Amino acid sequence: MTSNRYPGRFIVLEGLDGSGQTTQAQLLVKWLQDKRNQPAYYTKEPTDGPVGAMLKLALSHRLTSPGDKKDHRPIDPITMALWFAADRADHLYNEIIPKLRDGVTVVADRFYLSSLAYQSITLDYSWIREINRDALRPDLTVFLDVPPRICVKRMQTQRWHVELYEDLSTLEKVGKNYHECIRQLQVNGERIELVDGNKPAAEVHGAVVERLKQFFKAASEQQSRSASATQEQLALISGTDPLSEVEIAEHQEG
Ligand code: TMP
């Protein structure tokens, strides 16, 4: 994984299906734009690109492999892992990097940590790392920690169909993998923060914003050591409030 040398910051939100990472990634973009006046961009994997479209069909059981008996089997895990990596390359070179180059903060709803946690249920962890080795390393990843049974409960009330990885026993394995992968990546110096996602959306948003402020503060202090950011800038960063409950409700209605 290569580190980000572009002017824009690259932030990733991660979590189990039903953990609320999509809502939180979108709220974060709104906070960056409205409260910090910062150009920010929301994006998601699987993408709307060509490989992402195949993935979405496979995840919702609408794309199968004919099979030798023409019995239409699910796409095999190795192919899925390669598709996720290919979708990521397409995403990175056509969407994420151009934005980062323009100085925009990119907030991605899932990135390679999802592949490491989900695909390693059945495949070798180091092979998944290998096929993702050219992916850009996020500046910060926030993992929303929600117990698998709560995720399943939330999905039962919000969704009309069940996707490939959305049953309890799969999510329990993925949850364990997430924690293990996070530990390993942290050991390698990756900045990954855990946030308790089993709370109302506004509270989770406040905690995510807090992690972001700490990250910006550390980045700014580092910059100021190499003689740029002023004390005034630091004060501004630590004083920025999260979105209010009213602003969050407006976002969710719109
Ligand atoms: P979502 O759109 O609800 O986030 O669902 C995407 C699904 O795809 C979710 O079950 C996680 C899974 N996934 C992987 O298995 N590997 C990956 O690399 C990514 C990005 C997603």
Coordinates of C-alpha atoms and ligand atoms in Angstrom, one line a residue:
M1 CA 0.0 0.0 0.0
T2 CA 1.4 3.4 -0.9
S3 CA 1.1 6.5 1.2
N4 CA -0.9 9.5 0.1
R5 CA 1.3 12.2 -1.3
Y6 CA -1.5 14.3 -2.8
P7 CA -2.8 17.6 -1.3
G8 CA -6.2 16.2 -0.4
R9 CA -6.8 14.0 2.6
F10 CA -8.1 10.4 2.2
I11 CA -10.5 9.2 4.9
V12 CA -12.3 5.8 5.0
L13 CA -15.4 4.7 6.9
E14 CA -15.6 1.0 7.6
G15 CA -18.0 -1.4 9.4
L16 CA -20.2 -4.5 9.1
D17 CA -23.3 -4.4 6.9
G18 CA -25.8 -2.5 9.0
S19 CA -23.2 -0.6 11.1
G20 CA -24.3 2.8 9.7
Q21 CA -21.0 3.6 7.9
T22 CA -22.8 5.0 4.8
T23 CA -24.8 7.5 6.9
Q24 CA -21.7 8.5 8.9
A25 CA -19.6 8.9 5.8
Q26 CA -22.2 11.2 4.3
L27 CA -22.6 13.2 7.5
L28 CA -18.9 13.6 7.7
V29 CA -18.8 15.1 4.2
K30 CA -21.6 17.5 5.1
W31 CA -19.7 18.5 8.3
L32 CA -16.5 19.1 6.3
Q33 CA -18.3 21.2 3.7
D34 CA -20.7 23.1 6.1
K35 CA -18.7 23.6 9.2
R36 CA -15.1 23.6 8.0
N37 CA -15.7 25.1 4.5
Q38 CA -13.6 22.4 3.1
P39 CA -14.1 20.8 -0.4
A40 CA -15.1 17.2 0.4
Y41 CA -16.3 14.3 -1.7
Y42 CA -18.3 11.2 -0.8
T43 CA -17.7 8.0 -2.6
K44 CA -18.4 4.3 -2.1
E45 CA -17.4 0.7 -2.9
P46 CA -18.6 -1.3 -4.7
T47 CA -18.6 1.6 -7.1
D48 CA -21.0 2.5 -10.0
G49 CA -18.2 1.6 -12.4
P50 CA -18.2 -1.4 -14.7
V51 CA -16.7 -3.9 -12.2
G52 CA -18.7 -2.4 -9.3
A53 CA -21.9 -3.0 -11.3
M54 CA -21.0 -6.7 -11.7
L55 CA -20.2 -6.9 -8.0
K56 CA -23.5 -5.3 -7.0
L57 CA -25.4 -7.8 -9.1
A58 CA -23.4 -10.7 -7.6
L59 CA -24.0 -9.5 -4.1
S60 CA -27.8 -9.4 -4.7
H61 CA -27.7 -12.9 -6.2
R62 CA -28.7 -11.5 -9.7
L63 CA -25.4 -12.5 -11.4
T64 CA -24.4 -16.1 -11.3
S65 CA -21.9 -18.4 -13.1
P66 CA -23.5 -20.9 -15.5
G67 CA -21.6 -23.9 -14.0
D68 CA -20.8 -27.2 -15.7
K69 CA -24.3 -28.4 -15.2
K70 CA -25.8 -25.1 -16.2
D71 CA -27.2 -24.8 -12.6
H72 CA -26.3 -21.1 -12.1
R73 CA -23.9 -21.0 -9.1
P74 CA -22.8 -18.0 -7.1
I75 CA -19.7 -16.3 -8.3
D76 CA -16.7 -18.0 -6.5
P77 CA -14.9 -16.2 -3.7
I78 CA -11.6 -15.9 -5.7
T79 CA -13.3 -14.1 -8.6
M80 CA -15.2 -11.9 -6.1
A81 CA -11.9 -10.9 -4.4
L82 CA -10.3 -10.1 -7.8
W83 CA -13.3 -8.1 -8.8
F84 CA -13.3 -6.1 -5.5
A85 CA -9.6 -5.3 -6.1
A86 CA -10.2 -4.4 -9.8
D87 CA -13.1 -2.2 -8.8
R88 CA -10.8 -0.5 -6.3
A89 CA -8.1 0.2 -9.0
D90 CA -10.8 1.7 -11.3
H91 CA -12.1 3.7 -8.4
L92 CA -8.7 4.9 -7.3
Y93 CA -7.3 6.0 -10.7
N94 CA -10.5 7.4 -12.2
E95 CA -12.2 9.0 -9.2
I96 CA -10.2 9.2 -5.9
I97 CA -6.8 10.3 -7.1
P98 CA -8.1 13.1 -9.4
K99 CA -10.0 14.5 -6.4
L100 CA -7.0 14.2 -4.1
R101 CA -4.8 15.9 -6.6
D102 CA -7.3 18.8 -6.6
G103 CA -7.0 19.1 -2.9
V104 CA -10.4 17.7 -2.1
T105 CA -10.9 15.6 1.1
V106 CA -12.2 12.2 -0.1
V107 CA -14.4 10.2 2.3
A108 CA -14.8 6.6 1.1
D109 CA -17.5 4.4 2.3
R110 CA -15.4 1.1 2.4
F111 CA -12.0 0.5 1.0
Y112 CA -9.4 -2.3 1.2
L113 CA -10.1 -3.0 4.9
S114 CA -13.4 -4.4 3.7
S115 CA -11.7 -6.8 1.4
L116 CA -9.3 -7.9 4.1
A117 CA -12.1 -8.5 6.5
Y118 CA -14.8 -10.0 4.2
Q119 CA -12.8 -12.0 1.7
S120 CA -10.6 -13.5 4.3
I121 CA -13.6 -15.5 5.6
T122 CA -12.7 -18.0 2.9
L123 CA -9.4 -16.8 1.4
D124 CA -5.8 -16.4 2.4
Y125 CA -5.2 -13.0 4.1
S126 CA -1.7 -12.4 2.5
W127 CA -3.1 -13.1 -1.0
I128 CA -5.8 -10.5 -0.4
R129 CA -3.2 -8.1 0.7
E130 CA -1.1 -8.9 -2.3
I131 CA -3.9 -8.2 -4.8
N132 CA -4.5 -4.9 -3.1
R133 CA -0.9 -3.9 -2.6
D134 CA -1.1 -1.0 -5.1
A135 CA -4.0 0.6 -3.3
L136 CA -3.5 4.0 -1.7
R137 CA -3.2 3.8 2.1
P138 CA -5.9 6.0 3.7
D139 CA -4.7 8.9 6.0
L140 CA -7.3 7.8 8.5
T141 CA -9.8 4.9 8.7
V142 CA -12.7 5.0 11.2
F143 CA -14.2 1.7 12.0
L144 CA -17.7 1.7 13.4
D145 CA -17.9 -1.0 16.0
V146 CA -21.3 -2.5 16.2
P147 CA -22.1 -6.1 17.5
P148 CA -23.1 -8.4 14.6
R149 CA -26.5 -9.2 16.1
I150 CA -27.4 -5.5 16.3
C151 CA -26.4 -5.1 12.6
V152 CA -28.6 -8.0 11.6
K153 CA -31.5 -6.6 13.7
R154 CA -31.1 -3.1 12.0
M155 CA -31.0 -4.7 8.5
Q156 CA -34.2 -6.7 9.2
T157 CA -36.1 -3.5 9.8
Q158 CA -34.5 -1.5 7.0
R159 CA -34.1 -3.9 4.0
W160 CA -36.4 -6.0 1.9
H161 CA -33.7 -8.5 0.7
V162 CA -30.7 -10.2 2.1
E163 CA -27.4 -9.8 0.3
L164 CA -24.5 -12.2 0.2
Y165 CA -22.7 -11.5 3.5
E166 CA -25.7 -10.3 5.6
D167 CA -26.4 -13.4 7.8
L168 CA -25.4 -13.5 11.5
S169 CA -22.8 -16.3 11.3
T170 CA -21.0 -14.6 8.4
L171 CA -21.1 -11.2 10.1
E172 CA -19.7 -12.7 13.3
K173 CA -16.7 -14.1 11.3
V174 CA -16.3 -10.8 9.4
G175 CA -16.4 -8.9 12.7
K176 CA -13.6 -11.0 14.2
N177 CA -11.6 -10.5 11.0
Y178 CA -12.0 -6.8 11.1
H179 CA -10.6 -6.6 14.6
E180 CA -7.7 -8.9 13.7
C181 CA -6.9 -6.9 10.5
I182 CA -7.1 -3.6 12.3
R183 CA -4.6 -4.8 14.8
Q184 CA -2.2 -5.9 12.1
L185 CA -2.5 -2.7 10.1
Q186 CA -2.1 -0.6 13.2
V187 CA 1.1 -2.5 14.0
N188 CA 2.3 -1.5 10.5
G189 CA 1.7 2.2 11.4
E190 CA -1.8 2.7 9.8
R191 CA -4.0 5.2 11.5
I192 CA -7.3 3.3 12.3
E193 CA -9.7 4.6 15.0
L194 CA -12.5 2.5 16.5
V195 CA -15.8 4.3 17.3
D196 CA -18.7 2.7 19.2
G197 CA -21.4 2.7 16.5
N198 CA -24.1 1.2 18.7
K199 CA -25.5 4.6 19.7
P200 CA -27.9 7.1 18.1
A201 CA -26.6 8.6 14.7
A202 CA -26.0 12.1 16.2
E203 CA -23.8 10.6 19.0
V204 CA -21.8 8.5 16.6
H205 CA -21.4 11.5 14.3
G206 CA -20.0 13.5 17.3
A207 CA -17.5 10.8 18.1
V208 CA -16.4 10.5 14.4
V209 CA -16.0 14.3 14.2
E210 CA -13.8 14.1 17.4
R211 CA -11.5 11.6 15.7
L212 CA -11.3 13.8 12.6
K213 CA -10.4 16.8 14.7
Q214 CA -7.7 14.9 16.4
F215 CA -6.4 13.7 13.1
F216 CA -6.4 17.2 11.6
K217 CA -4.8 18.6 14.7
A218 CA -2.0 16.0 14.5
A219 CA -1.5 16.6 10.8
S220 CA -1.4 20.4 11.4
E221 CA 1.0 20.1 14.3
Q222 CA 3.3 18.0 12.1
Q223 CA 3.0 20.7 9.4
S224 CA 3.7 23.4 11.8
R225 CA 6.8 21.6 13.0
S226 CA 7.9 21.9 9.4
A227 CA 7.0 25.6 9.8
S228 CA 3.6 26.3 8.3
A229 CA 0.3 26.2 10.3
T230 CA -0.3 29.0 12.8
Q231 CA -1.7 28.7 16.4
E232 CA -4.8 30.4 15.1
Q233 CA -5.4 27.5 12.6
L234 CA -5.0 25.0 15.4
A235 CA -7.5 26.8 17.6
L236 CA -10.0 26.9 14.7
I237 CA -9.6 23.1 14.1
S238 CA -10.3 22.1 17.7
G239 CA -13.2 24.5 18.0
T240 CA -15.4 23.1 15.1
D241 CA -18.7 21.6 16.4
P242 CA -20.3 18.5 14.9
L243 CA -23.6 18.9 13.0
S244 CA -26.6 19.5 15.2
E245 CA -29.5 17.0 15.6
V246 CA -31.6 19.4 13.4
E247 CA -28.9 19.4 10.7
I248 CA -28.6 15.6 10.8
A249 CA -32.4 15.3 10.5
E250 CA -32.4 17.7 7.5
H251 CA -29.7 15.6 5.8
Q252 CA -31.6 12.3 6.4
E253 CA -34.9 13.8 5.1
G254 CA -33.2 15.2 2.0
Ligands
TMP1 P1 -22.8 -2.1 1.2 O1 -23.1 -1.4 -0.1 O2 -24.0 -2.3 2.0 O3 -21.7 -1.5 1.9 O4 -22.5 -3.6 0.8 C1 -21.3 -3.9 0.1 C2 -21.1 -5.4 0.4 O5 -19.9 -5.8 -0.2 C3 -20.9 -5.6 1.9 O6 -21.5 -6.8 2.3 C4 -19.4 -5.7 2.1 C5 -19.0 -6.3 0.8 N1 -17.6 -6.0 0.4 C6 -16.7 -7.0 0.4 O7 -17.0 -8.1 0.7 N2 -15.4 -6.7 0.0 C7 -15.0 -5.4 -0.4 O8 -13.9 -5.2 -0.7 C8 -16.1 -4.4 -0.3 C9 -15.7 -3.0 -0.7 C10 -17.3 -4.7 0.0

